CSV table of C-alpha atoms and ligand atoms in Angstrom, one decimal:
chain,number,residue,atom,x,y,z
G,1,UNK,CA,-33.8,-9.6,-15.5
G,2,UNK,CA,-32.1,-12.8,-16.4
G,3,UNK,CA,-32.1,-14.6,-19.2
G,4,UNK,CA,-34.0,-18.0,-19.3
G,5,UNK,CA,-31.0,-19.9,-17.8
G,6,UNK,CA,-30.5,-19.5,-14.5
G,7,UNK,CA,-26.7,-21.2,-14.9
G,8,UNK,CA,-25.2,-17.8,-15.9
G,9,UNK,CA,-22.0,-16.9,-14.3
G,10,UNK,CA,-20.7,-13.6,-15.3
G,11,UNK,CA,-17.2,-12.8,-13.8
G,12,UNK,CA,-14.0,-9.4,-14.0
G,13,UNK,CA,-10.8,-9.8,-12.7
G,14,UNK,CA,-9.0,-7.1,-11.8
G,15,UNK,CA,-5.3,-6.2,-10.0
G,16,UNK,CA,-4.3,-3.1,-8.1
G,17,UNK,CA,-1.2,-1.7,-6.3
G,18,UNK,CA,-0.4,-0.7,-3.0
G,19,UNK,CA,1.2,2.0,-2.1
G,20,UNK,CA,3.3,3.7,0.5
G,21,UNK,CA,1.7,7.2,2.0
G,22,UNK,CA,5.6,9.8,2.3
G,23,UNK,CA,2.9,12.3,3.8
G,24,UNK,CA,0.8,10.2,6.7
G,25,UNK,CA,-3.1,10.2,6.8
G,26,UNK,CA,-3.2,9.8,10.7
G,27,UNK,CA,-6.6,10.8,12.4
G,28,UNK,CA,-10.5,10.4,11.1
G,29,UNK,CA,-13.2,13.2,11.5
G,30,UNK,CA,-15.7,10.9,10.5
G,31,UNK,CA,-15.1,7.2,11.6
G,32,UNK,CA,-18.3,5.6,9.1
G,33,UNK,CA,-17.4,7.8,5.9
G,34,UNK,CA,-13.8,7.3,6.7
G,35,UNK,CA,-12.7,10.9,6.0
G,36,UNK,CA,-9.3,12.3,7.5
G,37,UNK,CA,-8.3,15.5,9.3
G,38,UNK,CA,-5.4,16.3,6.6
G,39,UNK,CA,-4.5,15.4,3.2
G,40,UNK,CA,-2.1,12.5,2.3
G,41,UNK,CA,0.8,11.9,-0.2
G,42,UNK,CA,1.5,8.2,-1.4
G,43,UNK,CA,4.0,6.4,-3.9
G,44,UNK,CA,2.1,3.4,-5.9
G,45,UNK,CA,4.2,0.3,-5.5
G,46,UNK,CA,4.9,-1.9,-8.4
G,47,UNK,CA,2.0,-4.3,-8.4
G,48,UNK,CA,4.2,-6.8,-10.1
G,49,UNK,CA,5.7,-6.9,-6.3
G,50,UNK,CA,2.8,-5.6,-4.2
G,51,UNK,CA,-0.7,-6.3,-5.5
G,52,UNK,CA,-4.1,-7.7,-4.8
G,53,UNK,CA,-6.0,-9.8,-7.5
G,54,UNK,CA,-9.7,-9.6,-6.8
G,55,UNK,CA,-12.2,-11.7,-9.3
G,56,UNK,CA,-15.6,-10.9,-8.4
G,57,UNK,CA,-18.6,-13.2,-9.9
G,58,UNK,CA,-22.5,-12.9,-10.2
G,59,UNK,CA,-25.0,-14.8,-11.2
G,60,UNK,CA,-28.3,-15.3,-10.5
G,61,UNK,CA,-28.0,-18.8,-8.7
G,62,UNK,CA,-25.6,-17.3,-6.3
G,63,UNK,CA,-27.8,-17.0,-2.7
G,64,UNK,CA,-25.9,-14.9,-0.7
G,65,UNK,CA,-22.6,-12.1,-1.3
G,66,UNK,CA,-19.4,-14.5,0.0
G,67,UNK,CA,-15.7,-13.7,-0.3
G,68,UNK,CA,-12.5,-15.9,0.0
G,69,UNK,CA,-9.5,-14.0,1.1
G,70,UNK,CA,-5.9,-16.0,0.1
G,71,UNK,CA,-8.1,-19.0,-0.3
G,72,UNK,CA,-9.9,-18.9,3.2
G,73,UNK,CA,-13.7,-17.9,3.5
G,74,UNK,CA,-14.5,-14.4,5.5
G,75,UNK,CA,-17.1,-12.9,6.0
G,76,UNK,CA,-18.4,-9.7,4.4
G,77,UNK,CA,-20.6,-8.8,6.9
G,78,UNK,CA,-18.5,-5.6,8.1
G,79,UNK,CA,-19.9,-2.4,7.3
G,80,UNK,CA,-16.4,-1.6,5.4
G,81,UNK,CA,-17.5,-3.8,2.6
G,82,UNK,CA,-21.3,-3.1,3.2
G,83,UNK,CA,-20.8,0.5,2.3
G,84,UNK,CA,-18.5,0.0,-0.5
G,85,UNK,CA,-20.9,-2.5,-2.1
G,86,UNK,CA,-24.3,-0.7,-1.5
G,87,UNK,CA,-22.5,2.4,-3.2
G,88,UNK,CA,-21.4,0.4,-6.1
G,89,UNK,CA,-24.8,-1.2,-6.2
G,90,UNK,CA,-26.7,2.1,-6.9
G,91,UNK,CA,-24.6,3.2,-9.5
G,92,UNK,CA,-24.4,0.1,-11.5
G,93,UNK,CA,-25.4,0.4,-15.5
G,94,UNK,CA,-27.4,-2.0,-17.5
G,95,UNK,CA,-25.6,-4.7,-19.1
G,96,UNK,CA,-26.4,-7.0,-21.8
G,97,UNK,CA,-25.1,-10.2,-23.3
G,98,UNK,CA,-27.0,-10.6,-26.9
G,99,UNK,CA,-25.0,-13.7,-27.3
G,100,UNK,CA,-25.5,-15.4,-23.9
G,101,UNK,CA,-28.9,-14.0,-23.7
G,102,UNK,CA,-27.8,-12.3,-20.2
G,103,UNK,CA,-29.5,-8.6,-19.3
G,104,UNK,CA,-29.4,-7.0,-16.4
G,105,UNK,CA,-31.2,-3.7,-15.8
G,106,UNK,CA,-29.7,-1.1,-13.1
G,107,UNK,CA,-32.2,-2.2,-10.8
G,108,UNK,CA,-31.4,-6.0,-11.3
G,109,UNK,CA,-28.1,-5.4,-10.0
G,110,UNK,CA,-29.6,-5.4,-6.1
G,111,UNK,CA,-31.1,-8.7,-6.4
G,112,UNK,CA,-28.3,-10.4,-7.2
G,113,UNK,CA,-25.4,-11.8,-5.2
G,114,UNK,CA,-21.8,-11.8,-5.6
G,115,UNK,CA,-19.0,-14.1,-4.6
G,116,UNK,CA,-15.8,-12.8,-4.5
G,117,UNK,CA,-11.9,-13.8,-4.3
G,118,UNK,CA,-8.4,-12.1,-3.8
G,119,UNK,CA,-5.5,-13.1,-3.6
G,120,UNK,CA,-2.5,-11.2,-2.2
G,121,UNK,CA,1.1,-11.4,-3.5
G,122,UNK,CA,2.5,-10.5,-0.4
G,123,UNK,CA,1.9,-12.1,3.2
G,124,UNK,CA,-1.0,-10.1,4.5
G,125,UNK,CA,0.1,-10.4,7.8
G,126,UNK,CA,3.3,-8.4,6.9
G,127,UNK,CA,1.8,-5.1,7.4
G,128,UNK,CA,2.3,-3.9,4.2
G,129,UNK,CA,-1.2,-2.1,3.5
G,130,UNK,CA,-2.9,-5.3,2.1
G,131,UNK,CA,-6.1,-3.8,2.8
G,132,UNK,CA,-5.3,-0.6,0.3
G,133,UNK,CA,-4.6,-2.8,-2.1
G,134,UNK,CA,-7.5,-5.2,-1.3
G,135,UNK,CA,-10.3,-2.5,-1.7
G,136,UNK,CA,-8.9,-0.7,-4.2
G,137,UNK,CA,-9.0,-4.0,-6.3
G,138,UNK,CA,-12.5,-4.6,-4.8
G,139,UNK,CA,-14.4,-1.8,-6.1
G,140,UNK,CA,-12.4,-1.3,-9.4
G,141,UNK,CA,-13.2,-5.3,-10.3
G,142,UNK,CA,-17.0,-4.4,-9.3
G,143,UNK,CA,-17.0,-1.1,-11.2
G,144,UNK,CA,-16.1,-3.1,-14.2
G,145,UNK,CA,-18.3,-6.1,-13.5
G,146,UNK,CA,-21.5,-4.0,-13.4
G,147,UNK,CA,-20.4,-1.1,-15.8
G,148,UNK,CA,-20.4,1.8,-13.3
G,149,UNK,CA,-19.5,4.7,-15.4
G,150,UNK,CA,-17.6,7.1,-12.9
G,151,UNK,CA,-15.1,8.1,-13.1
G,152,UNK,CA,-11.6,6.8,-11.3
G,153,UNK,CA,-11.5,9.9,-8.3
G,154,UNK,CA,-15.4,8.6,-7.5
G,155,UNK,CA,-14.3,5.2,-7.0
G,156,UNK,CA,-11.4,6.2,-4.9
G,157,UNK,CA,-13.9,8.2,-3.0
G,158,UNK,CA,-16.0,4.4,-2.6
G,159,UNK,CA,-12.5,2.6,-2.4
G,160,UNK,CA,-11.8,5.1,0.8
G,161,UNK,CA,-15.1,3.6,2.6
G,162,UNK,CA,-13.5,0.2,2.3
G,163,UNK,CA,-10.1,1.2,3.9
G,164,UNK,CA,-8.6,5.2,4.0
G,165,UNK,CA,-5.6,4.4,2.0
G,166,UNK,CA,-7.0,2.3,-0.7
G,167,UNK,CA,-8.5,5.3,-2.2
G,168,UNK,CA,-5.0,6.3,-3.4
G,169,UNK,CA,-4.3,3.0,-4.6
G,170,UNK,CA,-6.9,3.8,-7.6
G,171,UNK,CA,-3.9,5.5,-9.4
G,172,UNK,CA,-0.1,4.6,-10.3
G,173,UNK,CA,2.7,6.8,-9.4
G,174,UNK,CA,2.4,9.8,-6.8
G,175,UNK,CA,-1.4,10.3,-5.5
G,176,UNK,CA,-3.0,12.6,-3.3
G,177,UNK,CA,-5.7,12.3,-1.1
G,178,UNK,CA,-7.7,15.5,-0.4
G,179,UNK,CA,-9.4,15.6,2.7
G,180,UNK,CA,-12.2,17.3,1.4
G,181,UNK,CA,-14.8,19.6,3.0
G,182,UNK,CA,-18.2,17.8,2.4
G,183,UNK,CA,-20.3,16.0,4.6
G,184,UNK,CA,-21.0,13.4,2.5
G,185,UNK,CA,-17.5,12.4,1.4
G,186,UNK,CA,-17.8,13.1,-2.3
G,187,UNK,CA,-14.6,15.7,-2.0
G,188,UNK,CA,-12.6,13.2,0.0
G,189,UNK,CA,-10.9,11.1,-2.8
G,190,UNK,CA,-7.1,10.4,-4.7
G,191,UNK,CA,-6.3,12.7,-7.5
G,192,UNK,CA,-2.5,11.9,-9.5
G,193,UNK,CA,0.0,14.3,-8.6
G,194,UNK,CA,2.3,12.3,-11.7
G,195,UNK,CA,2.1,9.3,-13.4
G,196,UNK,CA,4.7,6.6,-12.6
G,197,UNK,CA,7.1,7.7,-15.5
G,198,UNK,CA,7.4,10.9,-13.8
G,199,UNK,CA,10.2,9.6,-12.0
G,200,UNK,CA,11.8,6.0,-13.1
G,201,UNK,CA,14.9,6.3,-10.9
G,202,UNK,CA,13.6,6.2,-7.7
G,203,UNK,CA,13.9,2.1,-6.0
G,204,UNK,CA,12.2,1.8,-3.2
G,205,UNK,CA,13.3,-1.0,-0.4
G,206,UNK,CA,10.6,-2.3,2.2
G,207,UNK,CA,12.9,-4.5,5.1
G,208,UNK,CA,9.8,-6.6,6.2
G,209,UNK,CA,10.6,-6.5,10.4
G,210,UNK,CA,9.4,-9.7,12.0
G,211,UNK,CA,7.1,-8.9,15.0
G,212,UNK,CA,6.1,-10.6,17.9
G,213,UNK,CA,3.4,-8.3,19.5
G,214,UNK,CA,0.6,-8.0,18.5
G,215,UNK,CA,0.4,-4.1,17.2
G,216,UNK,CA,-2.5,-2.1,17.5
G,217,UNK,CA,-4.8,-1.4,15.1
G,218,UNK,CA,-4.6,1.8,12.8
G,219,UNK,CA,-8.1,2.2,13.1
G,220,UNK,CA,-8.2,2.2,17.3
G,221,UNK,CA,-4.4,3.5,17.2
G,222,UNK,CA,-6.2,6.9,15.0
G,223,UNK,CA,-9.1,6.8,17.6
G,224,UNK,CA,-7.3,7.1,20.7
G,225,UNK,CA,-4.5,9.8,19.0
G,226,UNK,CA,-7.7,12.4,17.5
G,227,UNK,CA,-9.2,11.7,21.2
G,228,UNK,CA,-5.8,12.1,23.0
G,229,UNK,CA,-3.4,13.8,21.2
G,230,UNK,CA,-2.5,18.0,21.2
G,231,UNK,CA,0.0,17.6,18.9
G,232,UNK,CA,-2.3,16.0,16.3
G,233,UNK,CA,-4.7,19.0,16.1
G,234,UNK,CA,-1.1,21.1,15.1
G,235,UNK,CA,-0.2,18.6,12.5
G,236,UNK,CA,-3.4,18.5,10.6
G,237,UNK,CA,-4.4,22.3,10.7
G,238,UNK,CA,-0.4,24.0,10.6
G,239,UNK,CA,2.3,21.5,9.7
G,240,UNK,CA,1.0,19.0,6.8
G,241,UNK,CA,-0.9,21.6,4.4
G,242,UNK,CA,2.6,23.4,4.1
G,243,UNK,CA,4.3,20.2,3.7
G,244,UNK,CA,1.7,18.9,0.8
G,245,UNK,CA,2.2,21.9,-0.7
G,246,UNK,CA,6.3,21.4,-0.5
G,247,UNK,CA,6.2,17.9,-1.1
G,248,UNK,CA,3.9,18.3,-4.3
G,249,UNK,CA,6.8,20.6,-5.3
G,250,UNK,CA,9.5,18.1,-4.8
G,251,UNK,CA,7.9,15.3,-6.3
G,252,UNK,CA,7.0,18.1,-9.5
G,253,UNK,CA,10.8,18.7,-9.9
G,254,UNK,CA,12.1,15.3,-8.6
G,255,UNK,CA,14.1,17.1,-6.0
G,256,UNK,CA,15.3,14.1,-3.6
G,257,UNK,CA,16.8,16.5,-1.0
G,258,UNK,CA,13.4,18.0,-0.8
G,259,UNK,CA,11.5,14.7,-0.8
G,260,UNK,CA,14.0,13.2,1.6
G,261,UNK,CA,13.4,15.9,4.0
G,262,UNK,CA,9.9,16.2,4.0
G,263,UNK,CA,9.3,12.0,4.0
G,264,UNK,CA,11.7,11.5,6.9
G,265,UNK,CA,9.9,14.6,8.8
G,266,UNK,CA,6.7,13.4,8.2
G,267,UNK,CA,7.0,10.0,9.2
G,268,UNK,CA,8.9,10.6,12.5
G,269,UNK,CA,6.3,13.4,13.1
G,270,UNK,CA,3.6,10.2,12.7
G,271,UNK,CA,5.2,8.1,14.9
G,272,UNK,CA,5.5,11.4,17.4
G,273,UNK,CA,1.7,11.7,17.5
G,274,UNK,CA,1.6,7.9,18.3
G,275,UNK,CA,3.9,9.0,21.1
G,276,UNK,CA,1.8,11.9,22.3
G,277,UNK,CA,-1.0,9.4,22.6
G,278,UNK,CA,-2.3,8.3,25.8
G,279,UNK,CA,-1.6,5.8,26.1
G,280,UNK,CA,1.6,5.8,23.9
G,281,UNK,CA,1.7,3.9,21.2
G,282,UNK,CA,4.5,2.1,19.7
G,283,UNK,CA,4.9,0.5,16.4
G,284,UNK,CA,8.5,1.0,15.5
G,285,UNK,CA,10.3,-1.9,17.4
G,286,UNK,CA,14.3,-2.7,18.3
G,287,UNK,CA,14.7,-3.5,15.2
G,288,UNK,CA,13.0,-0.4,13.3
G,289,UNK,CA,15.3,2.2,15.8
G,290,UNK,CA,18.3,-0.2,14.8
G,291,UNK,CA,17.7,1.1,11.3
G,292,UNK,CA,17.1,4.6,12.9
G,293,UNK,CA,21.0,3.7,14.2
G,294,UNK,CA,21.6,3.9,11.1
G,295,UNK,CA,20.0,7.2,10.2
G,296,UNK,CA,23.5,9.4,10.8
G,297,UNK,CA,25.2,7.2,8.7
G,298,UNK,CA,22.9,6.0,6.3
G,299,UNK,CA,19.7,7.1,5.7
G,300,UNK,CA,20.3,10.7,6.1
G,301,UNK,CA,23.5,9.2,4.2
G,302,UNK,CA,25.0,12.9,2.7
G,303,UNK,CA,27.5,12.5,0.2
G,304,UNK,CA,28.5,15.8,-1.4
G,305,UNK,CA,26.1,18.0,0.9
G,306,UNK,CA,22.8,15.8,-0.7
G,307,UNK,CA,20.9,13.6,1.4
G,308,UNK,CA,20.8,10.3,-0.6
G,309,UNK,CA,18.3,8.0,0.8
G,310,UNK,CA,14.7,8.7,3.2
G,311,UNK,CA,13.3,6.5,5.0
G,312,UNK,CA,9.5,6.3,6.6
G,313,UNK,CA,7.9,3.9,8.8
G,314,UNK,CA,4.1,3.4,8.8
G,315,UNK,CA,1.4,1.8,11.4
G,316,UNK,CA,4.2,-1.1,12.1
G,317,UNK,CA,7.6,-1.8,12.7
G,318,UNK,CA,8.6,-2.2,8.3
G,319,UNK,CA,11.4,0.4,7.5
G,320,UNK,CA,10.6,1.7,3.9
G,321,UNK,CA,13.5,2.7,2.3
G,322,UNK,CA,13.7,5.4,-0.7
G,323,UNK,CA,16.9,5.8,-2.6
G,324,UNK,CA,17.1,8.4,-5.6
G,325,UNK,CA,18.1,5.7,-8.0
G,326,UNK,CA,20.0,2.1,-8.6
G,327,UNK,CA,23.7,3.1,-7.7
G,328,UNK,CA,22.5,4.6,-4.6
G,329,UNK,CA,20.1,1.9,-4.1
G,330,UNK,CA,22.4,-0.6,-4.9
G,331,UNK,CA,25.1,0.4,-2.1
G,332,UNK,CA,22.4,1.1,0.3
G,333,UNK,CA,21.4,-2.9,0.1
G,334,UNK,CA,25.2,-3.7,1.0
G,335,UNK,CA,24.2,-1.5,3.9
G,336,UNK,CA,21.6,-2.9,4.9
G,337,UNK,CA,22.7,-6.7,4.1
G,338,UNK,CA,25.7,-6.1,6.3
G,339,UNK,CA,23.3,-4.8,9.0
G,340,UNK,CA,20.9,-7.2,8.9
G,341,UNK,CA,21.8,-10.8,7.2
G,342,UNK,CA,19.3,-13.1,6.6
G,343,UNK,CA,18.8,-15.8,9.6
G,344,UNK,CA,20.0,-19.4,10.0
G,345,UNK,CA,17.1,-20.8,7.8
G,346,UNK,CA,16.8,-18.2,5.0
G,347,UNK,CA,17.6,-18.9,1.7
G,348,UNK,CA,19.1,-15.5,-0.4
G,349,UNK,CA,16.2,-16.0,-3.2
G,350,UNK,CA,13.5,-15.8,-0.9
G,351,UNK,CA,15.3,-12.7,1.3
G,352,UNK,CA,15.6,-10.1,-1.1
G,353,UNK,CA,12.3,-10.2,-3.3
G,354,UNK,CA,11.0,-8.2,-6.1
G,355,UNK,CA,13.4,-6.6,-8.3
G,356,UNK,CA,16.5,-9.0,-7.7
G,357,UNK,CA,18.7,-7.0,-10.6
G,358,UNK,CA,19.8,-4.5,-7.7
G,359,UNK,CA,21.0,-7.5,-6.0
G,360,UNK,CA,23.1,-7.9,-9.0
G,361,UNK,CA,24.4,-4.5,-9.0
G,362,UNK,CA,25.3,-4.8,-5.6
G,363,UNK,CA,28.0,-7.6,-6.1
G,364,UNK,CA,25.7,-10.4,-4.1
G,365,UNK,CA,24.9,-13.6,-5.6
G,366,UNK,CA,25.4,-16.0,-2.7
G,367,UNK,CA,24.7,-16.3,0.7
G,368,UNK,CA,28.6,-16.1,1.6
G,369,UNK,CA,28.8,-12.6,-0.3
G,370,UNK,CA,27.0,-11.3,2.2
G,371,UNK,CA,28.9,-13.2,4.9
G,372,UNK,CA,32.3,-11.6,3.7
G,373,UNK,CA,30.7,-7.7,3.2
G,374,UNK,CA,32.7,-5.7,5.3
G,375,UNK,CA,31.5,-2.6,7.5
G,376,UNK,CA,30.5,0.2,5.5
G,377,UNK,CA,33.5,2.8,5.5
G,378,UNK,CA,31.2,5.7,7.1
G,379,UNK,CA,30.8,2.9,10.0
G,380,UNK,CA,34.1,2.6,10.9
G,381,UNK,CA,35.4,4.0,14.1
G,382,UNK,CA,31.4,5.4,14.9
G,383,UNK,CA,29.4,2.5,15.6
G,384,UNK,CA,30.5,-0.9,16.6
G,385,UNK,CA,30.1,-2.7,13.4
G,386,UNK,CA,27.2,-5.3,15.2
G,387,UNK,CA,25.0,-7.5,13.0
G,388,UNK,CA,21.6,-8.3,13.0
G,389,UNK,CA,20.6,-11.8,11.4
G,390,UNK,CA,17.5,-12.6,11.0
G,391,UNK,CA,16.0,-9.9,12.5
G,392,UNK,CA,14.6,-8.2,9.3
G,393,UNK,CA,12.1,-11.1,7.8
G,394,UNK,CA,13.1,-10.2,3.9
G,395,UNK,CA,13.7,-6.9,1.5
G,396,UNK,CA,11.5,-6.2,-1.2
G,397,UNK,CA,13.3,-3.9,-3.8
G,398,UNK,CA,10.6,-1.9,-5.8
G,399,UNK,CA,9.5,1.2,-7.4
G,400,UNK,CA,6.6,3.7,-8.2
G,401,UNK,CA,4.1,1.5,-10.4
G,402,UNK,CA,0.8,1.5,-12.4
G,403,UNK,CA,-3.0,2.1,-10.8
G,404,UNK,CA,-5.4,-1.2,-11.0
G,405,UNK,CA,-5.9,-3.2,-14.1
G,406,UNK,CA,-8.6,-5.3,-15.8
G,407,UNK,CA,-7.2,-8.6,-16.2
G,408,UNK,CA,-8.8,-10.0,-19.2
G,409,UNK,CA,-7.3,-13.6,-19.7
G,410,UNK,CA,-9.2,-16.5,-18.2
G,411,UNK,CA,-6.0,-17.9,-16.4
G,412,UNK,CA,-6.3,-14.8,-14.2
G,413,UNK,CA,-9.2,-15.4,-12.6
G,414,UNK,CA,-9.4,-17.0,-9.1
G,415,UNK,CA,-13.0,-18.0,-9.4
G,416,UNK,CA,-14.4,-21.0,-11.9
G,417,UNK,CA,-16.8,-20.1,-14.7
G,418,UNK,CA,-18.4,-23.4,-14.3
G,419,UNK,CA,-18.7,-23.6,-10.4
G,420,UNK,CA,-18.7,-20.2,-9.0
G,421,UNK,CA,-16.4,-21.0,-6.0
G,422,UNK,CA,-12.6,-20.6,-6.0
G,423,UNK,CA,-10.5,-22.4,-8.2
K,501,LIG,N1,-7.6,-7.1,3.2
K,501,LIG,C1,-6.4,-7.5,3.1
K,501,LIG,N2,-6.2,-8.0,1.8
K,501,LIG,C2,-7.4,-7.9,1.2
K,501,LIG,C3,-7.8,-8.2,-0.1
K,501,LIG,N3,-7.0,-8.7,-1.1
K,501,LIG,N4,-9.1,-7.9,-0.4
K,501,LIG,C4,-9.9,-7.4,0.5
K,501,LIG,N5,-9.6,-7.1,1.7
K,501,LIG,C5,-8.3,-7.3,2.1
C-alpha cells in the first residue's frame, strides 16, 4: 500500500459556500439518512464572505481520524461524520505518486487515517449555516483527496448525511434539493436550478441578530414539529411542491415580484410550523419582528406597484435580506442603518462586512453619517421613528456565489506538510 517511507503526508484543500434555503427544508422522514419531507430551494452565498476552508491530510503514520474546527480539536466520533466518511471511503480510487513513490489501492484507503481542519470565515456561532458549509467542504476536499470519481449530485447526496443543507452547498447560484423517493437516499441530493451569473443583480444582506437564549436545535426543533405539527404534513404534501414549481419559475425569469412573494411566504410559513409545534418554538426574537415592523414599510417596500425587497428568517433570529439589485440595496442599508445603528463599541468597518462598495453607494463613510440619517420618508407620520443600536450584531452585504473549489496553493492549507497537525 505505501511506499517504503512511512513519513508520507498527502494533503487537498478545498473551500465551499453557504447558502441561504428561500424555500425551507423543515422536517426529516428518515432522521440517520437525513432525507426530508419536501424539496428545498437555496441561494449560494459568495464564499469570499461566507465559506468554510477544510484541508484534509493522510498518511500512513496518522493513528487515528482527528479534526480541528477554527483551530480547537473535536471530536469526529458522531455518526454525521461517520456516515459521510465510511461513504467516501468505499468509493475511493487508486492513487499513485510515481515521483514520491506513494500508491494507494481502493482498498488501502480504509486502513488509513485522516486528520482534518476548517476554518470558518464567519463566527460559527452566528447561526449562519456553518455546518452546510462545513460538510459540504468536507466531503468535496475528501472526494478530491482520494480521487472519488462521482459525480457532484452523489456527493451532495453524501454531503446531506453530514448536515441536510450542505448538500446544496455542492453547487453555486440557485440549487434544489429533491426529496427523493428511495430508501436508500441515492435520489435525495442538490441539482443547479442556474448558475450564479443567472442573476448578478440580486445583493443579499444578512443583519447578524445578537442572541441571548440559547435556541433550539434544527435537528430536535424538526423532530418535535414532524411529531407535533398538523400544519406541517399540509406544507410538505400541498403548499411547497406548487411553490418549487413557482419559485423555479421566478428564479428562471428573474421575476423579483414572484421571488419576493414566494420567499417571504415561505419563510413566515416556516416559522408558522415552529409555532404550531408543541411546544412552540421561537427563533425570531424582538429584534427579528422589529425588522418584521418594518415589513409594511420596507420589506414589502412597493414602489410603483413592485415589491422591492424579501426578506426570510431561518432556524434563528438573523433577518436575510434580498433586494433586486444595488440601488435598491443601497437605500435599503440607509434603512436599515437608521433602524438599527451599530452599538457604543462598534467600529463601522467591522459592522457592515462583505461587499463594503454598497456602503459606498449609500452615502456612509463614517460613523456620524449614520448618526445624522434621517427617518426614511415612507416612515414619517406611521411609525415613531425609534432606533435600535446595537441590537443587530453586524450586516454582511452579499450575493449568489460559486459551488466549492480545490484550493491548490500551499498557503491555503490549514494543515503542515511536514507535521500533520494544524498550522
Ligand atoms: N460545523 C460548523 N462549521 C464546520 C466546518 N467548517 N466543518 C465541519 N463542520 C462544521
Amino acid at each position: 500500500m505505501a511506499g517504503e517511507s512511512q513519513k508520507w503526508i498527502l494533503m487537498a484543500t478545498a473551500r465551499a459556500p453557504t447558502n441561504i434555503a428561500v424555500i425551507k427544508y423543515w422536517g426529516k422522514r428518515d432522521e440517520n439518512l437525513i432525507l426530508p419531507i419536501n424539496d428545498s430551494i437555496s441561494i449560494t452565498l459568495d464564499p469570499d464572505h461566507l465559506s468554510a476552508t477544510t484541508t484534509v491530510a493522510v498518511s500512513p503514520s496518522f493513528e487515528k481520524d482527528r479534526m480541528w474546527l477554527n483551530g480547537k480539536e473535536i471530536p469526529l466520533s458522531g455518526g454525521r461524520y461517520q456516515n459521510c466518511l465510511r461513504e467516501l471511503r468505499s468509493r475511493a480510487g487508486d492513487f499513485e505518486d510515481e515521483n514520491r513513490g506513494i500508491q494507494i489501492k481502493k482498498e488501502g484507503w480504509n486502513k488509513l487515517h485522516f486528520h482534518i481542519a476548517s476554518y470558518n470565515n464567519f463566527p460559527t456561532a452566528a447561526g449562519l449555516a456553518s455546518s452546510a458549509a462545513g460538510f459540504a467542504c468536507l466531503v468535496f476536499s475528501l472526494a478530491k483527496l482520494m480521487n472519488v470519481k462521482e459525480e457532484l449530485g452523489q456527493l451532495s447526496a453524501i454531503a446531506r448525511q453530514g448536515s441536510g443543507s450542505a448538500c446544496r452547498s455542492l453547487y453555486g447560484g440557485f440549487v434544489k434539493w429533491t426529496m427523493g423517493n428511495e430508501m436508500s437516499g441515492r435520489d435525495s441530493k442538490a441539482v443547479q436550478l442556474a448558475n450564479e451569473t443567472h442573476w448578478e443583480d440580486l445583493i443579499i444582506i444578512v443583519a447578524v441578530v445578537s442572541s441571548r437564549q440559547k435556541e433550539t436545535s434544527s435537528t430536535s426543533g424538526m423532530r418535535e414539529s414532524v411529531e407535533t405539527s398538523s400544519l406541517i404534513q399540509h406544507r410538505a404534501k400541498v403548499v411547497v411542491p406548487s411553490r418549487i414549481l413557482q419559485m423555479e419559475e421566478a428564479i428562471r425569469n428573474r421575476n423579483f415580484s414572484s421571488f419576493a412573494r414566494l420567499t417571504c411566504a415561505d419563510s413566515n410559513q416556516f416559522h408558522a410550523v415552529c409555532l404550531d409545534t408543541s411546544p412552540p418554538i421561537f427563533y425570531m426574537n424582538d429584534t427579528s419582528h422589529r425588522h418584521d415592523f418594518c415589513h409594511r414599510y420596507l420589506f414589502i417596500w412597493r414602489f410603483k406597484g413592485k415589491t422591492q425587497v424579501a426578506y426570510t428568517f431561518d432556524a434563528g433570529p438573523n433577518a436575510v435580506l434580498i433586494a433586486p439589485n444595488r440601488k435598491v440595496a443601497s437605500s435599503l442599508l440607509q434603512r436599515l442603518l437608521f433602524y438599527f445603528p451599530p452599538g457604543p463599541d462598534n467600529e463601522l468597518n467591522s459592522y457592515i462586512l462583505g461587499d463594503k462598495t454598497i456602503l459606498q453607494e449609500a452615502g456612509i463613510e463614517s460613523l456620524n453619517h449614520i448618526e445624522a440619517l434621517k427617518p426614511p420618508p415612507e416612515a414619517k407620520d406611521k411609525v415613531p421613528s425609534q432606533r435600535f443600536a446595537g441590537d443587530v450584531s453586524y450586516f454582511i452585504c452579499t450575493r449568489s456565489g460559486k459551488g466549492p473549489e480545490v484550493l491548490m496553493e500551499e498557503e491555503h492549507a490549514l494543515i503542515s506538510s511536514q507535521t500533520g497537525l494544524p498550522k
